[in-house]
Amino acid sequence: MARVSKELLDTAAPDAGECANPSKEETNNRNPVSSENSSYTVFTLSDLRRLRIILGLGTITSPLTATIYLPLLPLLRHQFSVSAQAINLTLTLYIIFQAISPVIFGPFSDAYGRRPIFLFTLGLYVLGNIGLAANKDNYAVLLVLRAVQSLGASAAYAISFGVVADVCEPSERGRMLGPISMALNLGACVGPVVGGIVAYANNNHTWVFWSLVIVGSVLFLGVGLLLPETAKRLVGNGGDPA
């Protein structure tokens, strides 16, 4: 009986060793995103690095746009011949739509895809900034365009969270969201500096909005060329065509 048991153990030992210490080839063939469930996503580590850069740059638009505007307030008050309270209303309006935008476009990106909604909101953002750069003296139009600008800029964070949820299991999401959150905070820090330099170098607000048009256009091209569709409802783990 002892001899039979020893033979059985000797036979099982190689298999047990292979499970405990998988070969290098087997390890490399596993999904690099997660070893818990290799079918969760087909995206590789290099794909995730690219996504991290795109999403980080995309999310910078909302805080950058909010804070780059602050040095413009005295110039806008003079340009539009309105009170300080009236100009401050444009700040309030931006914050209101900053809260509304993710509620609208987050679910839309779940239903219709991350990529088309991201492109739509960036297009909205670019158009809003073009209008703001062209508007010289119409205060009512300024209010409307600030709302459009905020709607376009503020959807990026919700969409980026959706992309991260699509391509990373919960235990891996912090690694993706950390750099994205860093970009978000960086935009809030850089905005007032850039806004002040650009505005007071030209002594008007126009070039600040044109600079945001350039930023939005570059991001639009980047998302259009480099961001794959990730919404699980449309492409599953990324292996299905959109």
mmCIF file of C-alpha atoms in Angstrom, residues 40-229:
data_model
loop_
_atom_site.group_PDB
_atom_site.id
_atom_site.type_symbol
_atom_site.label_atom_id
_atom_site.label_comp_id
_atom_site.label_asym_id
_atom_site.label_seq_id
_atom_site.Cartn_x
_atom_site.Cartn_y
_atom_site.Cartn_z
ATOM 1 C CA TYR A 40 -11.226 39.922 -18.866
ATOM 2 C CA THR A 41 -9.395 41.907 -21.554
ATOM 3 C CA VAL A 42 -7.149 41.351 -24.571
ATOM 4 C CA PHE A 43 -5.285 44.630 -24.068
ATOM 5 C CA THR A 44 -1.563 44.240 -23.384
ATOM 6 C CA LEU A 45 0.646 46.287 -21.087
ATOM 7 C CA SER A 46 1.829 48.412 -24.006
ATOM 8 C CA ASP A 47 -1.819 49.063 -24.928
ATOM 9 C CA LEU A 48 -2.515 50.159 -21.357
ATOM 10 C CA ARG A 49 0.452 52.521 -21.344
ATOM 11 C CA ARG A 50 -0.871 54.169 -24.480
ATOM 12 C CA LEU A 51 -4.368 54.395 -22.989
ATOM 13 C CA ARG A 52 -2.960 55.913 -19.811
ATOM 14 C CA ILE A 53 -1.315 58.724 -21.787
ATOM 15 C CA ILE A 54 -4.394 59.425 -23.928
ATOM 16 C CA LEU A 55 -6.779 59.423 -20.971
ATOM 17 C CA GLY A 56 -4.450 61.560 -18.852
ATOM 18 C CA LEU A 57 -4.210 64.183 -21.579
ATOM 19 C CA GLY A 58 -7.963 64.009 -22.132
ATOM 20 C CA THR A 59 -8.883 64.574 -18.498
ATOM 21 C CA ILE A 60 -6.602 67.604 -18.230
ATOM 22 C CA THR A 61 -9.078 69.664 -20.291
ATOM 23 C CA SER A 62 -11.656 70.227 -17.546
ATOM 24 C CA PRO A 63 -9.393 71.605 -14.758
ATOM 25 C CA LEU A 64 -7.164 73.409 -17.270
ATOM 26 C CA THR A 65 -10.163 75.159 -18.827
ATOM 27 C CA ALA A 66 -11.640 76.028 -15.437
ATOM 28 C CA THR A 67 -8.480 77.634 -14.057
ATOM 29 C CA ILE A 68 -6.999 79.157 -17.221
ATOM 30 C CA TYR A 69 -10.103 81.375 -17.231
ATOM 31 C CA LEU A 70 -9.442 82.986 -13.847
ATOM 32 C CA PRO A 71 -6.830 85.569 -14.950
ATOM 33 C CA LEU A 72 -9.219 86.671 -17.701
ATOM 34 C CA LEU A 73 -11.903 88.008 -15.365
ATOM 35 C CA PRO A 74 -10.734 91.667 -15.276
ATOM 36 C CA LEU A 75 -10.207 91.660 -19.051
ATOM 37 C CA LEU A 76 -13.632 90.125 -19.711
ATOM 38 C CA ARG A 77 -15.352 92.546 -17.367
ATOM 39 C CA HIS A 78 -13.867 95.434 -19.326
ATOM 40 C CA GLN A 79 -14.439 93.796 -22.727
ATOM 41 C CA PHE A 80 -18.126 93.030 -22.134
ATOM 42 C CA SER A 81 -18.816 96.135 -19.998
ATOM 43 C CA VAL A 82 -20.516 94.195 -17.207
ATOM 44 C CA SER A 83 -20.198 94.061 -13.427
ATOM 45 C CA ALA A 84 -17.896 91.759 -11.485
ATOM 46 C CA GLN A 85 -20.950 89.791 -10.348
ATOM 47 C CA ALA A 86 -22.018 89.222 -13.951
ATOM 48 C CA ILE A 87 -18.580 87.927 -14.931
ATOM 49 C CA ASN A 88 -18.460 85.713 -11.833
ATOM 50 C CA LEU A 89 -21.679 84.120 -13.069
ATOM 51 C CA THR A 90 -19.683 82.619 -15.946
ATOM 52 C CA LEU A 91 -17.608 80.765 -13.343
ATOM 53 C CA THR A 92 -20.716 79.462 -11.598
ATOM 54 C CA LEU A 93 -22.211 78.355 -14.899
ATOM 55 C CA TYR A 94 -19.054 76.440 -15.789
ATOM 56 C CA ILE A 95 -19.092 74.587 -12.456
ATOM 57 C CA ILE A 96 -22.796 73.702 -12.826
ATOM 58 C CA PHE A 97 -22.246 72.125 -16.240
ATOM 59 C CA GLN A 98 -19.035 70.547 -14.980
ATOM 60 C CA ALA A 99 -21.282 68.536 -12.661
ATOM 61 C CA ILE A 100 -23.961 67.854 -15.290
ATOM 62 C CA SER A 101 -21.697 66.691 -18.120
ATOM 63 C CA PRO A 102 -20.491 63.382 -16.586
ATOM 64 C CA VAL A 103 -24.071 62.480 -15.666
ATOM 65 C CA ILE A 104 -25.088 62.828 -19.321
ATOM 66 C CA PHE A 105 -22.098 61.510 -21.227
ATOM 67 C CA GLY A 106 -20.970 58.757 -18.844
ATOM 68 C CA PRO A 107 -24.100 56.630 -19.475
ATOM 69 C CA PHE A 108 -24.016 57.572 -23.168
ATOM 70 C CA SER A 109 -20.489 56.174 -23.416
ATOM 71 C CA ASP A 110 -21.717 52.932 -21.813
ATOM 72 C CA ALA A 111 -24.482 52.626 -24.387
ATOM 73 C CA TYR A 112 -22.898 53.977 -27.574
ATOM 74 C CA GLY A 113 -19.175 53.504 -26.975
ATOM 75 C CA ARG A 114 -16.345 55.389 -25.288
ATOM 76 C CA ARG A 115 -14.676 56.457 -28.503
ATOM 77 C CA PRO A 116 -17.593 58.190 -30.327
ATOM 78 C CA ILE A 117 -18.767 59.997 -27.179
ATOM 79 C CA PHE A 118 -15.218 61.098 -26.372
ATOM 80 C CA LEU A 119 -14.853 62.469 -29.909
ATOM 81 C CA PHE A 120 -18.255 64.160 -29.723
ATOM 82 C CA THR A 121 -17.468 65.925 -26.445
ATOM 83 C CA LEU A 122 -14.036 67.022 -27.656
ATOM 84 C CA GLY A 123 -15.654 68.391 -30.813
ATOM 85 C CA LEU A 124 -18.145 70.256 -28.632
ATOM 86 C CA TYR A 125 -15.249 71.604 -26.587
ATOM 87 C CA VAL A 126 -13.385 72.866 -29.667
ATOM 88 C CA LEU A 127 -16.511 74.538 -31.069
ATOM 89 C CA GLY A 128 -17.235 76.209 -27.730
ATOM 90 C CA ASN A 129 -13.728 77.646 -27.581
ATOM 91 C CA ILE A 130 -13.895 78.874 -31.175
ATOM 92 C CA GLY A 131 -17.112 80.694 -30.298
ATOM 93 C CA LEU A 132 -15.573 82.202 -27.159
ATOM 94 C CA ALA A 133 -12.545 83.416 -29.105
ATOM 95 C CA ALA A 134 -14.774 84.997 -31.761
ATOM 96 C CA ASN A 135 -17.280 86.571 -29.350
ATOM 97 C CA LYS A 136 -16.302 90.181 -28.690
ATOM 98 C CA ASP A 137 -19.146 91.889 -26.836
ATOM 99 C CA ASN A 138 -22.240 89.685 -26.420
ATOM 100 C CA TYR A 139 -22.598 88.717 -22.770
ATOM 101 C CA ALA A 140 -25.540 86.331 -23.319
ATOM 102 C CA VAL A 141 -23.540 84.431 -25.942
ATOM 103 C CA LEU A 142 -20.619 84.302 -23.498
ATOM 104 C CA LEU A 143 -22.834 82.509 -20.970
ATOM 105 C CA VAL A 144 -24.117 79.996 -23.528
ATOM 106 C CA LEU A 145 -20.641 79.246 -24.859
ATOM 107 C CA ARG A 146 -19.240 78.770 -21.358
ATOM 108 C CA ALA A 147 -21.903 76.116 -20.812
ATOM 109 C CA VAL A 148 -20.990 74.425 -24.114
ATOM 110 C CA GLN A 149 -17.291 74.611 -23.247
ATOM 111 C CA SER A 150 -17.911 73.005 -19.863
ATOM 112 C CA LEU A 151 -20.104 70.236 -21.286
ATOM 113 C CA GLY A 152 -17.372 69.315 -23.740
ATOM 114 C CA ALA A 153 -14.458 69.505 -21.319
ATOM 115 C CA SER A 154 -15.992 67.841 -18.274
ATOM 116 C CA ALA A 155 -17.106 64.531 -19.783
ATOM 117 C CA ALA A 156 -13.536 63.261 -20.177
ATOM 118 C CA TYR A 157 -13.087 62.120 -16.577
ATOM 119 C CA ALA A 158 -16.259 60.003 -16.566
ATOM 120 C CA ILE A 159 -15.378 58.468 -19.934
ATOM 121 C CA SER A 160 -11.824 57.769 -18.753
ATOM 122 C CA PHE A 161 -13.156 55.967 -15.667
ATOM 123 C CA GLY A 162 -15.319 53.882 -17.992
ATOM 124 C CA VAL A 163 -12.326 52.962 -20.158
ATOM 125 C CA VAL A 164 -10.315 51.934 -17.087
ATOM 126 C CA ALA A 165 -13.201 49.753 -15.876
ATOM 127 C CA ASP A 166 -13.353 48.158 -19.336
ATOM 128 C CA VAL A 167 -9.690 47.170 -19.536
ATOM 129 C CA CYS A 168 -8.676 46.571 -15.894
ATOM 130 C CA GLU A 169 -10.018 44.336 -13.177
ATOM 131 C CA PRO A 170 -10.791 46.122 -9.874
ATOM 132 C CA SER A 171 -7.465 45.124 -8.300
ATOM 133 C CA GLU A 172 -5.537 46.727 -11.189
ATOM 134 C CA ARG A 173 -7.490 49.969 -11.647
ATOM 135 C CA GLY A 174 -5.520 52.083 -9.190
ATOM 136 C CA ARG A 175 -2.412 51.679 -11.326
ATOM 137 C CA MET A 176 -4.265 53.216 -14.268
ATOM 138 C CA LEU A 177 -6.185 55.876 -12.362
ATOM 139 C CA GLY A 178 -3.174 57.250 -10.461
ATOM 140 C CA PRO A 179 -1.495 58.933 -13.465
ATOM 141 C CA ILE A 180 -4.886 60.070 -14.785
ATOM 142 C CA SER A 181 -5.667 61.759 -11.466
ATOM 143 C CA MET A 182 -2.206 63.321 -11.483
ATOM 144 C CA ALA A 183 -2.957 64.868 -14.891
ATOM 145 C CA LEU A 184 -6.238 66.196 -13.506
ATOM 146 C CA ASN A 185 -4.455 67.998 -10.671
ATOM 147 C CA LEU A 186 -1.684 69.179 -12.973
ATOM 148 C CA GLY A 187 -4.231 70.921 -15.189
ATOM 149 C CA ALA A 188 -5.593 72.836 -12.203
ATOM 150 C CA CYS A 189 -2.073 74.021 -11.298
ATOM 151 C CA VAL A 190 -0.919 74.963 -14.793
ATOM 152 C CA GLY A 191 -4.105 76.739 -15.896
ATOM 153 C CA PRO A 192 -3.779 80.069 -14.043
ATOM 154 C CA VAL A 193 -0.107 80.416 -15.007
ATOM 155 C CA VAL A 194 -0.743 79.788 -18.703
ATOM 156 C CA GLY A 195 -3.857 81.965 -18.693
ATOM 157 C CA GLY A 196 -2.055 84.881 -17.082
ATOM 158 C CA ILE A 197 0.960 84.700 -19.398
ATOM 159 C CA VAL A 198 -1.075 84.398 -22.612
ATOM 160 C CA ALA A 199 -3.731 86.970 -21.678
ATOM 161 C CA TYR A 200 -1.456 89.720 -20.436
ATOM 162 C CA ALA A 201 1.148 89.202 -23.140
ATOM 163 C CA ASN A 202 -1.562 90.140 -25.663
ATOM 164 C CA ASN A 203 -3.715 92.276 -23.331
ATOM 165 C CA ASN A 204 -6.898 90.434 -24.393
ATOM 166 C CA HIS A 205 -8.698 87.174 -23.762
ATOM 167 C CA THR A 206 -8.874 85.917 -27.338
ATOM 168 C CA TRP A 207 -5.601 84.002 -27.506
ATOM 169 C CA VAL A 208 -6.377 82.053 -24.353
ATOM 170 C CA PHE A 209 -9.408 80.547 -26.059
ATOM 171 C CA TRP A 210 -7.479 79.979 -29.291
ATOM 172 C CA SER A 211 -4.852 78.098 -27.282
ATOM 173 C CA LEU A 212 -7.640 75.882 -25.912
ATOM 174 C CA VAL A 213 -8.844 75.326 -29.483
ATOM 175 C CA ILE A 214 -5.367 74.026 -30.314
ATOM 176 C CA VAL A 215 -5.309 71.773 -27.233
ATOM 177 C CA GLY A 216 -8.775 70.402 -28.016
ATOM 178 C CA SER A 217 -7.943 69.805 -31.679
ATOM 179 C CA VAL A 218 -4.757 67.891 -30.835
ATOM 180 C CA LEU A 219 -6.680 65.745 -28.346
ATOM 181 C CA PHE A 220 -9.434 65.143 -30.905
ATOM 182 C CA LEU A 221 -6.864 63.842 -33.390
ATOM 183 C CA GLY A 222 -5.136 61.774 -30.699
ATOM 184 C CA VAL A 223 -8.351 60.100 -29.585
ATOM 185 C CA GLY A 224 -9.452 59.577 -33.177
ATOM 186 C CA LEU A 225 -6.183 57.920 -34.168
ATOM 187 C CA LEU A 226 -5.098 56.090 -31.014
ATOM 188 C CA LEU A 227 -8.061 55.292 -28.759
ATOM 189 C CA PRO A 228 -9.672 51.912 -29.506
ATOM 190 C CA GLU A 229 -13.244 51.133 -28.551
#
